Amino acid sequence: QVQLVESGGGLVQAGGSLRLSCAASGRAVSNYAMGWFRQAPGKEREFVAISWSGGSTYYADSVKGRFTISRDNAKNTGYLQMNSLKPEDTAVYYCAALRGVSTTPRSVNYWGQGTQVTVSS
Protein backbone atom coordinates (compact mmCIF):
# COMPACT_ATOMS: atom_id res chain seq x y z
CA GLN A 1 0.00 0.00 0.00
CA VAL A 2 1.25 3.47 -0.93
CA GLN A 3 -0.11 6.75 0.41
CA LEU A 4 0.32 10.01 -1.49
CA VAL A 5 -0.34 13.50 -0.16
CA GLU A 6 -0.15 16.53 -2.44
CA SER A 7 0.43 20.13 -1.43
CA GLY A 8 1.29 23.43 -3.04
CA GLY A 9 -1.77 24.25 -5.12
CA GLY A 10 -3.37 27.66 -5.14
CA LEU A 11 -4.36 30.69 -7.17
CA VAL A 12 -1.83 32.35 -9.47
CA GLN A 13 -1.95 34.84 -12.31
CA ALA A 14 -1.19 33.82 -15.87
CA GLY A 15 2.55 33.71 -16.42
CA GLY A 16 3.22 32.86 -12.80
CA SER A 17 4.68 29.76 -11.18
CA LEU A 18 3.71 27.16 -8.61
CA ARG A 19 5.45 24.10 -7.22
CA LEU A 20 3.44 21.07 -6.24
CA SER A 21 4.79 18.49 -3.82
CA CYS A 22 3.80 14.87 -3.33
CA ALA A 23 4.84 13.11 -0.14
CA ALA A 24 4.81 9.35 -0.53
CA SER A 25 4.81 6.70 2.16
CA GLY A 26 4.31 2.98 2.30
CA ARG A 27 5.84 -0.18 1.01
CA ALA A 28 8.51 -0.09 -1.72
CA VAL A 29 7.67 3.47 -2.75
CA SER A 30 10.95 3.85 -4.63
CA ASN A 31 9.94 0.99 -6.96
CA TYR A 32 7.09 3.04 -8.42
CA ALA A 33 7.16 5.70 -11.07
CA MET A 34 5.73 8.99 -9.82
CA GLY A 35 3.38 10.86 -12.10
CA TRP A 36 1.12 13.88 -12.18
CA PHE A 37 -2.29 14.02 -13.77
CA ARG A 38 -4.90 16.74 -13.86
CA GLN A 39 -8.63 17.06 -14.29
CA ALA A 40 -10.42 20.22 -15.32
CA PRO A 41 -14.17 20.68 -14.74
CA GLY A 42 -16.17 18.68 -17.26
CA LYS A 43 -13.10 17.01 -18.71
CA GLU A 44 -11.46 13.64 -18.30
CA ARG A 45 -8.39 13.18 -16.16
CA GLU A 46 -5.27 13.58 -18.28
CA PHE A 47 -1.60 12.79 -18.03
CA VAL A 48 0.81 15.65 -17.27
CA ALA A 49 4.25 14.26 -16.43
CA ILE A 50 6.01 11.17 -15.11
CA SER A 51 9.34 10.36 -13.51
CA TRP A 52 10.45 6.74 -13.55
CA SER A 53 12.62 5.32 -10.81
CA GLY A 54 15.60 5.12 -13.17
CA GLY A 55 15.50 8.88 -13.70
CA SER A 56 13.76 9.16 -17.07
CA THR A 57 10.98 11.69 -17.46
CA TYR A 58 8.21 12.27 -19.94
CA TYR A 59 5.75 15.13 -20.43
CA ALA A 60 2.50 15.83 -22.13
CA ASP A 61 2.98 18.10 -25.14
CA SER A 62 0.79 20.75 -23.53
CA VAL A 63 3.24 21.29 -20.65
CA LYS A 64 6.58 20.45 -22.25
CA GLY A 65 9.09 23.24 -21.71
CA ARG A 66 7.01 24.82 -18.93
CA PHE A 67 6.68 22.08 -16.30
CA THR A 68 9.47 20.09 -14.67
CA ILE A 69 8.97 16.90 -12.71
CA SER A 70 11.52 15.75 -10.15
CA ARG A 71 11.78 13.45 -7.20
CA ASP A 72 13.88 13.23 -4.05
CA ASN A 73 14.13 9.52 -3.30
CA ALA A 74 15.77 10.15 0.08
CA LYS A 75 12.68 12.08 1.16
CA ASN A 76 10.16 9.99 -0.81
CA THR A 77 8.85 13.21 -2.25
CA GLY A 78 8.05 14.23 -5.78
CA TYR A 79 7.67 17.70 -7.21
CA LEU A 80 6.07 19.40 -10.17
CA GLN A 81 7.49 22.83 -10.93
CA MET A 82 5.03 24.73 -13.09
CA ASN A 83 6.20 27.88 -14.86
CA SER A 84 4.56 30.18 -17.40
CA LEU A 85 1.16 29.04 -16.22
CA LYS A 86 -1.84 29.55 -18.46
CA PRO A 87 -5.57 29.73 -17.63
CA GLU A 88 -6.00 26.38 -19.42
CA ASP A 89 -3.72 24.80 -16.80
CA THR A 90 -6.51 25.31 -14.25
CA ALA A 91 -7.44 21.90 -12.84
CA VAL A 92 -7.22 19.60 -9.86
CA TYR A 93 -3.75 18.08 -9.96
CA TYR A 94 -3.27 14.52 -8.74
CA CYS A 95 -0.08 12.76 -7.76
CA ALA A 96 0.08 9.11 -8.81
CA ALA A 97 2.22 6.05 -8.30
CA LEU A 98 2.52 3.68 -11.23
CA ARG A 99 4.30 0.57 -12.33
CA GLY A 100 5.34 -0.05 -15.90
CA VAL A 101 5.60 2.38 -18.80
CA SER A 102 1.99 3.28 -19.48
CA THR A 103 0.90 6.85 -18.70
CA THR A 104 -2.85 6.39 -18.85
CA PRO A 105 -5.01 7.05 -15.77
CA ARG A 106 -6.12 3.42 -15.89
CA SER A 107 -2.54 2.30 -15.28
CA VAL A 108 -2.24 4.19 -12.00
CA ASN A 109 -1.87 2.02 -8.90
CA TYR A 110 -2.33 4.73 -6.29
CA TRP A 111 -3.75 8.25 -6.32
CA GLY A 112 -3.33 11.24 -4.05
CA GLN A 113 -6.30 13.29 -2.98
CA GLY A 114 -5.64 16.13 -5.43
CA THR A 115 -4.79 19.80 -5.08
CA GLN A 116 -6.51 22.68 -6.87
CA VAL A 117 -4.52 24.91 -9.21
CA THR A 118 -6.31 27.98 -10.54
CA VAL A 119 -4.69 30.31 -13.07
CA SER A 120 -6.39 33.65 -13.60
CA SER A 121 -6.12 35.61 -16.82
Backbone as a ProteinNet text record, in pm:
[ID]
protein_1_A
[PRIMARY]
QVQLVESGGGLVQAGGSLRLSCAASGRAVSNYAMGWFRQAPGKEREFVAISWSGGSTYYADSVKGRFTISRDNAKNTGYLQMNSLKPEDTAVYYCAALRGVSTTPRSVNYWGQGTQVTVSS
[TERTIARY]
84.5	0	87.8	51.7	125	27	69.8	-10.9	58.3	-19.6	32.3	-44.4	29.1	-33.8	25.5	-59.8	-14.6	-27	54.1	43.3	99.7	68.9	128.8	37.6	-85.8	-177.1	-218.3	-290.1	-336.7	-380.1	-393.9	-435.7	-316	-297.1	-183.5	-227.7	-164.9	-195.5	-125.7	-180.9	-118.6	25	113.4	254.8	331.2	258.8	321.7	366.7	413	468.4	410.4	405.6	371.3	454.3	479.1	544.5	456.8	420.9	344.1	439.3	402.1	478.8	389.5	452.3	380.1	462.8	415.7	484.1	430.5	520.6	481.3	524.6	444.7	480.5	422.1	481.2	431.3	539	493.5	583.7	645.1	778.3	851	816.2	804	767.4	864.5	993.7	1095.1	1084.2	1010.4	994.1	889.8	816	709.4	757.6	703.8	716.4	621.8	660.1	573	524.5	395.4	338.2	244	211.2	112.1	7.1	-115.5	-229.3	-312.2	-401.7	-489.5	-628	-725.1	-862.8	-930.6	-969	-1041.7	-1191.5	-1271.9	-1416.7	-1475.6	-1551.9	-1617.5	-1527.7	-1404.1	-1310.1	-1259.4	-1202.9	-1145.6	-1009.4	-971.2	-839	-734.3	-628.4	-527	-386.7	-299.6	-159.5	-89.4	1.3	81.1	230	281.3	424.6	449.2	564.7	601.1	751.3	793	934.1	950.2	1023.6	1045.3	1160.5	1164.2	1262.5	1404.9	1425.9	1559.8	1605.4	1514	1549.8	1490.4	1435.4	1376.3	1248.1	1220.4	1097.9	1028.4	900.1	820.6	707.9	675.4	575.2	468.9	352.4	249.7	294.9	257.4	298.3	251.9	137.9	79.4	160.1	246.8	323.7	474.1	515.5	658.1	724.4	837.9	909.4	865.8	751	700.6	701.4	674	668.2	791.8	835	946.7	910.8	923.1	897	1030.1	1031.4	1152	1111.2	1205.5	1177.9	1302.5	1281.7	1388.3	1364.3	1437.5	1413.1	1446.1	1540.4	1577.1	1461.1	1381	1268.3	1136.2	1139.8	1016.3	917.3	968.7	885.5	907.2	798	804.6	758.2	799.1	767.2	723.9	642.2	607.4	622.1	726.8	749.2	676.2	585.8	502.7	532.6	587.2	619.6	534.2	531.6	456.1	314.3	248.9	116.4	14.2	-79.1	-184.4	-320.5	-422.9	-556.7	-601.2	-560.1	-599.7	-529.4	-434.6	-372.3	-457.3	-563.1	-650.9	-713.5	-694.9	-743.9	-712	-767.6	-721.6	-605.6	-494.9	-374.8	-360.4	-336.6	-326.7	-187.9	-131.1	-8.4	-46.7	39.1	8.2	134	115.2	222.5	185.3	278.8	251.9	365.7	330.2	430.4	423.6	534.1	534.2	556.5	528.9	560.1	436.5	319.4	199.4	175.2	119.7	90.1	-59.1	-140.6	-284.8	-336.1	-444.5	-500.7	-536.2	-574.6	-612.5	-495	-373.2	-254.1	-203.9	-268	-224	-260.4	-163	-187	-241.5	-189.6	-232.5	-246.6	-349	-375	-363.8	-320	-332.5	-471.6	-496.1	-629.9	-655.6	-551.6	-563.7	-544.8	-495.8	-479.5	-520.6	-596.2	-651.3	-546.4	-534.1	-452.2	-544.6	-547.6	-630.6	-542.3	-548.6	-468.6	-564	-551.1	-639	-576.4	-661.8	-611.9	-595.5
-119.9	0	124.6	221.6	347.3	462.2	556.3	675.3	797.2	882	1001.1	1123.5	1226.9	1350.1	1468.2	1537.8	1653.5	1781.2	1879.1	2013.1	2111.8	2240.1	2343.5	2407.5	2362.2	2424.7	2563	2633.9	2766.2	2846.3	2976.4	3068.8	3150.8	3160.4	3234.8	3303.4	3414.7	3483.6	3416	3434.9	3381.6	3431.1	3340	3371.4	3342	3313.3	3285.6	3141.7	3109.1	2976.4	2919.9	2788.8	2715.8	2588.8	2539.3	2410.5	2319.4	2207.2	2106.7	2003.6	1954.8	1849.2	1727.9	1611.6	1487.2	1403.3	1392	1311.5	1169.2	1074.9	935	854.7	760	669.9	532.7	433.3	298.3	205.3	89.4	-17.8	1.6	-8.6	-9	110.5	226.6	346.6	373.4	352.6	384.7	296.9	188.1	99	149.1	251.6	304.1	427.3	442.1	569.7	668.9	796.4	898.9	989.2	1006.4	1085.5	1192.2	1284	1387.9	1385.5	1393.7	1401.8	1522.9	1564.4	1674.4	1653.8	1716	1706	1840.9	1895.9	2022.2	1993.4	2089.5	2067.7	2024.8	1916.9	1868.4	1792.4	1771.7	1700.5	1574	1486	1364.4	1392.8	1306	1317.5	1289.6	1373	1358.2	1355	1291	1279.3	1413.7	1442.7	1565.4	1533.6	1454.4	1426	1301.3	1236.3	1117	1111.5	1057.9	1035.7	890.1	814.4	674.3	661.7	549.6	532	536.8	507	512.1	652.4	749.9	888.3	947.4	864.6	916.2	991.8	1090.3	1169.4	1181.7	1212.8	1226.9	1323	1407.9	1513	1511.5	1556.8	1583.3	1702.1	1702.1	1810.2	1946.6	1948.6	2074.8	2143.9	2069.4	2128.7	2124.3	2060.3	2045	2181.5	2197	2323.5	2421	2393.6	2481.9	2413.3	2284.4	2208	2119.1	2099.1	2009.1	1916.9	1788	1689.7	1644.9	1623.9	1575.4	1495	1423.5	1344.9	1337.9	1337.4	1322.9	1188.8	1086.9	952.4	940.7	1019.3	1014.6	1062.3	1154	1208.3	1145.7	1057.1	998.8	1107.5	1206.9	1320.7	1353.8	1381.5	1423.4	1567	1629.7	1770.2	1793.6	1894	1940	2091.7	2139.6	2282.9	2331.3	2424.9	2473.3	2621.1	2650.9	2788.3	2831.7	2961.5	3017.9	2961.6	2963.6	2903.8	2979.4	2902	2955.4	2925.2	3003	2972.5	2829.5	2775.9	2638.5	2532.5	2573.7	2480.4	2462.4	2540.5	2530.9	2392	2326.4	2189.9	2144.9	2030.1	1959.8	1870.4	1884.1	1807.5	1691.7	1572.9	1451.9	1390.6	1354.1	1275.9	1129.4	1052.1	911.5	827.5	703.9	604.8	495.3	464.3	368.5	269.5	153.1	56.8	47.7	11.8	-5.1	125.3	124.4	238.4	313.7	260.3	328.5	455.8	557	684.6	716	616.3	638.9	635.6	709.1	705.4	563.1	478.4	342.1	261.4	303.7	229.7	270.9	369.6	418.9	318.7	292.8	202.3	275.3	395.6	473.4	619.8	683.5	825.3	904.6	1030.5	1123.5	1184	1273.4	1328.7	1446.9	1501.5	1612.5	1747.7	1843	1980.1	2073.6	2178.1	2267.9	2369.4	2385.4	2491.1	2577.2	2705.3	2798.4	2908.9	2928	3030.6	3135.2	3257	3364.8	3439.9	3489.2	3560.7	3708.5
0	0	0	-82.5	-92.7	-66.3	14.1	40.7	-20.6	-81.8	-148.7	-100.4	-64	-15.9	-91.9	-166.8	-243.7	-161.3	-199.5	-143.2	-244.1	-221.7	-304.5	-406.6	-417	-511.6	-464.3	-550.5	-514.1	-634.3	-611.6	-716.7	-761.4	-892.3	-946.7	-1074.7	-1106.5	-1231.4	-1348.9	-1466	-1586.9	-1597.6	-1634	-1642	-1515	-1407.9	-1279.7	-1265.9	-1144.7	-1117.6	-988.3	-982.9	-861.3	-857.7	-736.6	-722.2	-637.8	-695.2	-623.6	-563.7	-447	-381.7	-359.5	-357.9	-333	-238	-114.1	-13.6	-19.9	-39.3	-52.8	68.9	106	215.9	185.6	250.9	230.3	179.2	136.3	100.6	-37.5	-44.6	-172.5	-260.8	-199.4	-275	-388.2	-363.1	-463.3	-587.8	-581	-695.9	-795.2	-757.5	-841.8	-919.3	-1037.9	-1106.6	-1039.2	-1039.5	-982.5	-1094.7	-1101.3	-1209.8	-1158.5	-1245.7	-1218.5	-1328.6	-1286.7	-1377.4	-1335.1	-1422.6	-1385.7	-1445.5	-1381.9	-1429.3	-1415.9	-1528.6	-1532	-1525.8	-1482.4	-1474.4	-1608.1	-1606	-1726.4	-1821.6	-1783.1	-1870.7	-1803.1	-1884.4	-1829.9	-1766.9	-1675.7	-1615.8	-1722.7	-1723.8	-1827.8	-1768.7	-1841.6	-1803.2	-1817.2	-1722.4	-1726.6	-1738.6	-1645.1	-1643.1	-1559.8	-1586.2	-1510.8	-1493.4	-1379.8	-1350.6	-1309	-1388.8	-1355.5	-1256.4	-1186.8	-1080.8	-1132.9	-1260.1	-1317	-1353	-1344.2	-1370.1	-1496.4	-1583.2	-1707.4	-1677.1	-1759.7	-1745.8	-1880.8	-1872.6	-1994.3	-1964.6	-2064.5	-2042.7	-2151.2	-2113.9	-2213.4	-2297.9	-2424.2	-2513.8	-2462.9	-2397.5	-2353	-2243.3	-2175.5	-2065.1	-2089.4	-2196.4	-2225	-2236.7	-2167.8	-2170.6	-2063	-1999.6	-1893.5	-1757.1	-1753.9	-1629.6	-1618.2	-1493.4	-1467.3	-1351.8	-1375.7	-1270.9	-1211.4	-1080.8	-1014.6	-892.6	-838.9	-719.7	-633.6	-503.1	-404.9	-337.5	-381.4	-329.9	-181.2	-134	7.5	94.9	40.4	115.7	73.4	-25.4	-80.6	-120.4	-185.3	-224.5	-371.5	-439.4	-578.3	-591.8	-700.7	-721.3	-866.1	-883.2	-1017	-1016.4	-1079	-1092.6	-1216.5	-1198.6	-1308.5	-1332.2	-1448.3	-1485.9	-1603.8	-1626.5	-1739.6	-1744.7	-1631.9	-1622.4	-1706.6	-1760.6	-1846.2	-1783.6	-1816.6	-1763	-1794.2	-1907.2	-1941.9	-1858	-1774.9	-1679.9	-1554.1	-1541.6	-1425	-1417.4	-1302.6	-1283.8	-1142.3	-1105.4	-986.3	-1030	-962.3	-996	-897.9	-953.7	-874.3	-888.6	-778.4	-775.6	-791.3	-856	-881.5	-872.7	-830	-829.5	-928.5	-1016.6	-1123.4	-1138.7	-1188.8	-1232.6	-1385.2	-1446.1	-1590.2	-1664.7	-1793.9	-1880.2	-1928.3	-1902.8	-1948.4	-1868.9	-1937.1	-1870.3	-1871.7	-1887.2	-1884.8	-1740.8	-1713	-1576.8	-1532.2	-1626.9	-1589.4	-1537.9	-1570.4	-1528.1	-1390.6	-1329.8	-1199.6	-1090.5	-1001.6	-890	-767.7	-745.4	-629	-667.7	-609.4	-631.8	-503	-515.8	-404.7	-406	-312.3	-297.6	-391.4	-448.9	-542.5	-477.4	-554.9	-508.2	-622	-586.3	-687.3	-730.9	-861.8	-920.9	-1006.7	-978.3	-1054.2	-1109.7	-1240.1	-1307	-1363	-1314.6	-1359.7	-1476.4	-1562.9	-1681.9	-1655
[MASK]
+++++++++++++++++++++++++++++++++++++++++++++++++++++++++++++++++++++++++++++++++++++++++++++++++++++++++++++++++++++++++

